XYZ file of C-alpha atoms in Angstrom:
453
model
C 10.831 11.103 -24.220
C 11.884 8.590 -21.535
C 13.636 11.354 -19.528
C 11.084 14.114 -20.141
C 10.449 16.356 -17.152
C 6.940 15.878 -15.794
C 4.772 18.924 -15.138
C 3.450 19.747 -11.682
C -0.166 19.241 -12.781
C 0.517 15.698 -13.962
C 2.387 14.784 -10.794
C -0.414 16.221 -8.659
C -3.125 14.371 -10.559
C -1.126 11.160 -10.347
C -1.022 11.631 -6.587
C -4.811 11.968 -6.528
C -4.977 8.382 -7.753
C -3.415 7.171 -4.520
C -5.763 9.347 -2.476
C -8.594 7.446 -4.180
C -6.969 4.089 -3.487
C -6.318 5.158 0.093
C -9.980 5.975 0.713
C -10.938 2.453 -0.290
C -7.996 0.822 1.477
C -8.337 2.614 4.815
C -12.038 1.866 4.993
C -11.764 -1.759 3.828
C -8.523 -2.664 5.627
C -8.323 -0.582 8.801
C -11.941 -0.176 9.901
C -13.940 -2.931 8.230
C -12.967 -5.509 10.865
C -14.316 -3.176 13.553
C -17.525 -2.926 11.487
C -17.786 -6.707 11.174
C -17.262 -7.440 14.886
C -18.910 -4.456 16.603
C -21.643 -3.335 14.191
C -22.618 -6.817 12.926
C -21.499 -8.915 15.919
C -19.636 -11.418 13.722
C -17.111 -13.861 15.132
C -13.617 -12.329 15.066
C -11.836 -15.620 14.341
C -14.105 -16.454 11.374
C -13.711 -12.955 9.954
C -9.950 -13.263 10.412
C -9.956 -16.541 8.490
C -11.910 -14.929 5.635
C -9.438 -12.057 5.508
C -6.459 -14.431 5.604
C -7.808 -16.449 2.663
C -8.771 -13.287 0.800
C -5.343 -11.715 1.162
C -3.561 -14.783 -0.171
C -6.028 -14.887 -3.057
C -5.402 -11.174 -3.436
C -1.672 -11.818 -3.703
C -2.254 -14.339 -6.479
C -4.578 -11.926 -8.263
C -1.779 -9.340 -8.115
C 0.457 -11.606 -10.170
C -2.361 -12.280 -12.642
C -3.100 -8.555 -12.825
C 0.571 -7.800 -13.501
C 0.573 -10.383 -16.275
C -2.551 -8.733 -17.746
C -1.031 -5.245 -17.530
C 2.144 -6.406 -19.294
C -0.019 -7.603 -22.189
C -2.568 -4.793 -22.291
C -2.690 -3.024 -25.649
C -4.747 0.147 -25.750
C -4.481 3.611 -27.221
C -5.113 4.814 -23.660
C -1.985 3.051 -22.348
C -1.221 -0.342 -20.830
C -1.599 0.729 -17.173
C -3.477 4.033 -17.271
C -6.518 2.568 -19.069
C -7.373 0.453 -16.017
C -8.044 3.582 -13.962
C -10.807 4.459 -16.412
C -12.214 0.934 -16.482
C -12.382 0.492 -12.697
C -13.240 3.948 -11.333
C -16.988 3.406 -11.032
C -16.911 -0.356 -10.238
C -14.594 0.136 -7.255
C -16.846 2.880 -5.878
C -19.903 0.625 -6.148
C -18.001 -2.331 -4.705
C -16.974 -0.316 -1.657
C -20.630 0.344 -0.860
C -21.609 -3.311 -1.383
C -18.980 -4.362 1.164
C -20.886 -2.534 3.896
C -24.432 -3.484 2.839
C -24.228 -6.818 4.659
C -27.534 -8.663 5.303
C -28.612 -8.781 8.935
C -27.982 -11.947 10.899
C -25.118 -14.098 12.102
C -25.676 -17.173 9.949
C -23.612 -18.774 7.205
C -25.275 -16.598 4.561
C -23.869 -13.475 6.192
C -20.340 -14.886 6.219
C -20.687 -15.939 2.564
C -21.774 -12.406 1.630
C -18.839 -10.969 3.590
C -16.413 -13.290 1.809
C -17.809 -12.468 -1.654
C -17.958 -8.690 -1.276
C -14.634 -8.437 0.578
C -12.957 -10.367 -2.241
C -14.783 -8.398 -4.920
C -13.314 -5.140 -3.657
C -9.907 -6.226 -2.374
C -8.976 -9.225 -4.521
C -10.377 -8.017 -7.856
C -11.310 -4.327 -8.111
C -8.662 -2.814 -5.834
C -5.954 -5.025 -7.349
C -6.880 -4.152 -10.939
C -6.855 -0.466 -9.983
C -3.953 -0.020 -7.604
C -1.502 -2.293 -9.401
C -1.791 -0.563 -12.805
C -1.696 2.763 -10.953
C 1.609 1.816 -9.321
C 3.001 0.458 -12.593
C 2.157 3.777 -14.251
C 5.045 5.402 -12.329
C 7.588 3.322 -14.276
C 5.859 4.209 -17.567
C 5.604 7.980 -17.088
C 9.388 8.488 -17.210
C 12.638 6.582 -16.953
C 14.526 9.323 -15.161
C 15.347 8.097 -11.632
C 15.057 11.536 -10.045
C 11.757 12.278 -11.779
C 10.415 8.936 -10.611
C 11.411 9.812 -7.075
C 9.623 13.166 -7.320
C 6.525 11.523 -8.818
C 6.567 8.988 -6.021
C 6.899 11.811 -3.503
C 3.738 13.415 -4.897
C 2.022 10.060 -4.756
C 3.009 9.201 -1.204
C 2.595 12.729 0.157
C -0.951 12.924 -1.113
C -1.641 9.352 -0.037
C -0.418 10.128 3.475
C -2.471 13.332 3.652
C -5.493 11.451 2.339
C -4.980 8.676 4.893
C -4.503 11.239 7.658
C -7.800 12.938 6.844
C -9.606 9.627 6.318
C -8.393 8.229 9.652
C -9.229 11.441 11.496
C -12.738 11.654 10.041
C -14.006 8.085 9.694
C -14.950 7.088 13.262
C -16.117 10.590 14.283
C -18.215 10.789 11.099
C -19.725 7.369 11.751
C -20.494 8.344 15.350
C -22.077 11.567 14.081
C -24.315 9.561 11.761
C -25.483 7.128 14.417
C -22.535 5.305 16.002
C -20.119 2.488 15.234
C -22.665 -0.166 16.196
C -25.240 1.045 13.656
C -24.865 -0.432 10.155
C -26.555 2.473 8.337
C -23.913 4.983 9.466
C -21.175 2.794 7.961
C -23.109 2.512 4.679
C -23.465 6.287 4.362
C -19.721 6.764 4.886
C -19.005 4.031 2.317
C -21.178 5.846 -0.234
C -19.355 9.130 0.371
C -15.908 7.523 0.102
C -16.896 5.464 -2.947
C -18.054 8.521 -4.903
C -14.948 10.536 -4.026
C -12.656 7.626 -4.971
C -14.320 7.199 -8.390
C -14.030 10.912 -9.204
C -10.348 11.092 -8.182
C -9.446 8.039 -10.287
C -11.038 9.641 -13.340
C -9.101 12.862 -12.723
C -5.888 10.837 -12.480
C -6.664 9.041 -15.742
C -7.452 12.239 -17.654
C -4.286 14.097 -16.600
C -1.470 11.532 -16.790
C 0.517 10.166 -19.724
C 2.552 7.029 -20.494
C 5.859 7.791 -22.230
C 7.988 4.653 -21.907
C 6.235 2.772 -24.725
C 9.211 1.622 -26.762
C 11.351 0.648 -23.797
C 8.591 -1.333 -22.139
C 7.959 -3.272 -25.362
C 11.564 -3.852 -26.429
C 11.330 -7.519 -25.530
C 9.434 -9.057 -28.417
C 9.466 -12.647 -27.240
C 6.479 -13.985 -25.353
C 7.264 -14.602 -21.691
C 5.106 -17.123 -19.845
C 3.980 -16.675 -16.254
C 6.432 -19.344 -15.077
C 9.310 -17.726 -16.968
C 8.338 -14.344 -15.527
C 8.680 -15.811 -12.022
C 12.062 -17.275 -12.879
C 13.224 -13.902 -14.141
C 11.891 -12.185 -11.016
C 13.654 -14.600 -8.666
C 17.007 -13.669 -10.227
C 16.469 -10.081 -9.098
C 17.905 -10.050 -5.557
C 17.044 -6.405 -4.873
C 13.443 -6.966 -5.876
C 13.334 -9.877 -3.403
C 14.500 -7.537 -0.639
C 11.736 -5.068 -1.508
C 9.138 -7.855 -1.447
C 10.307 -8.971 2.000
C 10.345 -5.373 3.207
C 6.788 -4.872 1.948
C 5.618 -7.977 3.789
C 7.172 -6.780 7.040
C 6.128 -3.140 6.734
C 2.510 -3.839 5.887
C 2.292 -6.638 8.446
C 3.173 -4.077 11.108
C 0.815 -1.479 9.630
C -2.022 -4.006 9.393
C -1.637 -5.293 12.938
C -1.546 -1.759 14.320
C -4.435 -0.620 12.138
C -6.615 -3.630 12.940
C -5.998 -3.563 16.692
C -5.920 0.236 16.988
C -9.697 0.669 17.114
C -9.982 -1.988 19.840
C -7.058 -0.457 21.768
C -8.753 2.951 21.736
C -12.102 1.513 22.798
C -11.006 -0.805 25.604
C -7.696 0.604 26.894
C -7.995 4.338 26.209
C -11.803 4.233 26.667
C -12.254 6.571 23.713
C -13.293 5.216 20.300
C -12.502 8.497 18.540
C -8.905 8.349 19.780
C -7.882 5.845 17.101
C -8.637 8.343 14.350
C -6.554 11.074 15.958
C -3.635 8.753 16.737
C -3.587 7.390 13.186
C -3.968 10.869 11.709
C -1.050 12.192 13.769
C 1.075 9.304 12.511
C 0.443 10.448 8.931
C 0.952 14.151 9.689
C 4.798 14.193 9.424
C 4.466 13.129 5.788
C 3.477 16.677 4.871
C 6.976 17.857 5.786
C 9.074 14.702 5.389
C 8.032 13.364 1.989
C 8.662 16.582 -0.039
C 12.242 16.570 1.305
C 12.953 12.977 0.287
C 14.152 13.623 -3.312
C 16.837 15.979 -2.003
C 17.790 13.623 0.820
C 17.827 10.641 -1.558
C 20.335 12.404 -3.817
C 22.644 12.799 -0.829
C 22.085 9.612 1.146
C 20.483 7.131 -1.255
C 17.117 5.389 -0.937
C 18.511 2.449 1.033
C 19.875 4.709 3.772
C 16.552 6.522 3.977
C 14.859 3.177 4.630
C 17.380 2.340 7.355
C 16.881 5.700 9.066
C 13.100 5.439 8.721
C 13.048 2.000 10.317
C 15.224 3.215 13.186
C 12.994 6.205 13.919
C 9.922 3.953 13.827
C 11.592 1.653 16.357
C 12.204 4.606 18.679
C 8.602 5.830 18.407
C 7.173 2.365 18.962
C 9.456 1.650 21.919
C 8.562 4.936 23.634
C 4.898 3.865 23.686
C 5.818 1.262 26.287
C 6.646 3.981 28.829
C 3.027 5.118 29.219
C 0.753 2.858 27.136
C -2.522 4.051 28.672
C -1.880 7.767 28.146
C -3.726 9.158 25.121
C -1.512 12.263 24.924
C 1.688 10.210 25.179
C 0.563 7.823 22.435
C -0.196 10.774 20.175
C 3.345 12.100 20.701
C 4.908 8.670 20.092
C 2.774 8.173 16.999
C 4.110 11.446 15.594
C 7.694 10.210 16.046
C 6.769 6.838 14.563
C 5.106 8.683 11.684
C 8.354 10.439 10.775
C 10.015 7.077 10.199
C 6.964 5.634 8.477
C 6.790 8.622 6.116
C 10.404 8.107 5.111
C 9.738 4.454 4.306
C 6.398 4.921 2.542
C 7.780 7.804 0.519
C 10.731 5.767 -0.725
C 9.877 2.088 -1.073
C 7.654 2.325 -4.169
C 10.289 4.332 -6.024
C 12.713 1.538 -5.170
C 10.427 -0.962 -6.916
C 10.795 1.028 -10.141
C 14.581 0.902 -9.719
C 14.505 -2.889 -9.362
C 12.642 -3.085 -12.684
C 15.622 -1.453 -14.405
C 18.018 -3.755 -12.549
C 16.076 -6.819 -13.668
C 16.077 -5.614 -17.290
C 19.851 -5.032 -17.102
C 20.604 -8.379 -15.456
C 18.305 -10.692 -17.445
C 17.522 -8.817 -20.660
C 13.788 -9.173 -19.928
C 11.603 -6.280 -18.823
C 8.526 -7.378 -16.845
C 7.438 -4.289 -14.949
C 3.850 -5.480 -14.532
C 4.821 -8.816 -12.974
C 7.573 -7.293 -10.808
C 5.295 -4.588 -9.469
C 2.486 -7.115 -9.026
C 4.686 -9.510 -7.086
C 5.910 -6.672 -4.883
C 2.272 -5.797 -4.302
C 1.750 -9.480 -3.486
C 4.151 -8.995 -0.587
C 2.153 -5.973 0.515
C -1.140 -7.860 0.379
C 0.234 -10.946 2.120
C 1.808 -8.832 4.857
C -1.386 -6.846 5.335
C -3.596 -9.921 5.148
C -1.545 -11.999 7.549
C -1.313 -9.050 9.937
C -5.064 -8.504 9.985
C -5.847 -12.207 10.194
C -3.341 -12.768 12.995
C -4.813 -9.854 14.946
C -8.388 -11.101 14.614
C -7.383 -14.713 15.187
C -5.650 -13.810 18.437
C -8.651 -11.735 19.535
C -10.994 -14.619 18.779
C -8.801 -17.096 20.631
C -8.619 -14.712 23.595
C -12.429 -14.663 23.797
C -13.371 -11.339 22.173
C -17.118 -10.607 21.861
C -17.962 -7.465 19.906
C -21.436 -7.033 21.427
C -20.311 -7.526 25.042
C -20.094 -4.492 27.327
C -16.744 -5.575 28.751
C -13.958 -7.914 27.653
C -11.983 -10.484 29.709
C -8.419 -9.745 30.796
C -7.073 -12.154 28.182
C -8.510 -9.945 25.429
C -7.091 -6.744 26.924
C -3.650 -8.359 27.203
C -3.817 -9.621 23.612
C -4.803 -6.188 22.294
C -2.006 -4.500 24.233
C 0.709 -6.917 23.100
C -0.297 -6.753 19.451
C -0.511 -2.970 19.449
C 2.688 -2.274 21.387
C 5.126 -5.190 21.063
C 4.574 -6.936 17.736
C 5.221 -3.911 15.459
C 8.439 -3.199 17.369
C 9.825 -6.648 16.545
C 8.884 -6.281 12.880
C 10.609 -2.887 12.539
C 13.824 -4.328 13.972
C 13.805 -7.151 11.412
C 13.163 -4.636 8.608
C 16.195 -2.615 9.630
C 18.433 -5.655 9.339
C 16.989 -6.520 5.928
C 18.039 -3.280 4.224
C 21.650 -3.783 5.199
C 21.819 -6.088 2.151
C 20.429 -3.563 -0.400
C 23.221 -2.172 -2.634
C 21.377 -1.069 -5.793
C 21.756 2.694 -5.269
C 25.502 2.533 -5.878
C 25.299 0.814 -9.275
C 22.055 2.335 -10.642
C 23.693 5.067 -12.822
C 25.903 2.438 -14.454
C 22.878 0.206 -15.087
C 20.937 2.969 -16.866
C 23.966 3.896 -18.948
C 24.414 0.294 -20.107
C 20.695 -0.150 -20.810
C 20.614 2.963 -22.962
C 23.686 1.735 -24.836
C 21.972 -1.594 -25.575
C 18.879 0.194 -26.852
C 20.896 2.446 -29.163
C 22.583 -0.649 -30.588
C 19.186 -2.281 -31.226
C 17.987 0.792 -33.110
C 21.047 0.620 -35.341
């Protein structure tokens, strides 16, 4: 059962789960800061501080959520059941995030902090983390996991591409980015779609790795789980890679709307540029299982980082040209697709490595802690971007911005991601798990046969 081939329908429906998560994430991570500063006129530095705190709290909630998933007992599965429980709440929460009371007083900032944390720290975490963990529970076959992850990331990238391309134009069609009601309508649409897709994912997926996941009968405390995780050197590399990757994504996503508005003089441009960056995923991600069999996941990450560096560096040649940035974003998207389509499958591989090395299987905590890196990277990236804008003197309701703001936006959009991609490339030079993975699975299966006897 652990190596059972997964049908196309199940893989497709699993991928729909990440489309749902992507709808919520893109709206609440990429565009919500633009909503806060330009539609509500809130202070960028204060909003950045709220996001920074929320993302660190979100990282902690990931670990708690992983601990909960590891101990969930339900006839609907230990991870899958959370998709059912959270489908409607996350849709409602998404809408509440954009129904902010009018005004610029402390009450408004309190409401922002509460609703932002409700969606990102609680509901999104208790949905996306079990969803990601479900990959390691659907099958134990490394190739099948890679294919499942390809479905997931391909559909997530397509969903993000469409969401990025449609969000700002749709908001402008409904009244403009500086009108709160247009944002609320879009939030309602996205919230309903996300809830429906999560329910479809729940109804059409299956957990198969029951016995393996529960082989370890002893109770493992949170502290012991951390100790076990810290012995897993390849998991630590993935965590660091997640921090770097999503820091770069968050900085670019947060600043992108401002870059389009003030440097390209076209608000709608950010949607097209972001959409083009996701477009290569349609071709690249389906090829990854075949490439991974030849090159290994680690080499795919190295190549992906290198291509992203090239695309980012080329932007510097003509940073004010909309057409040139679209072309560079496409190149950057090829590398990004390779990384996004591979890294989550690598997390599942580190779970097997940790089980082999320590004799303790803690997939919920390991996936949660990897997600912690994602949240911290994304949170720090967004907070840094808004903090720098605030320090530079950004005013969302002003007709023009000072030169210090324009310079800050340009440097964060063009230079900072380039540095991060270079560091990420160096990091994966230390990842060696691909070479020993077949031996690890063989030894794990031998141990399990001996336990049965």
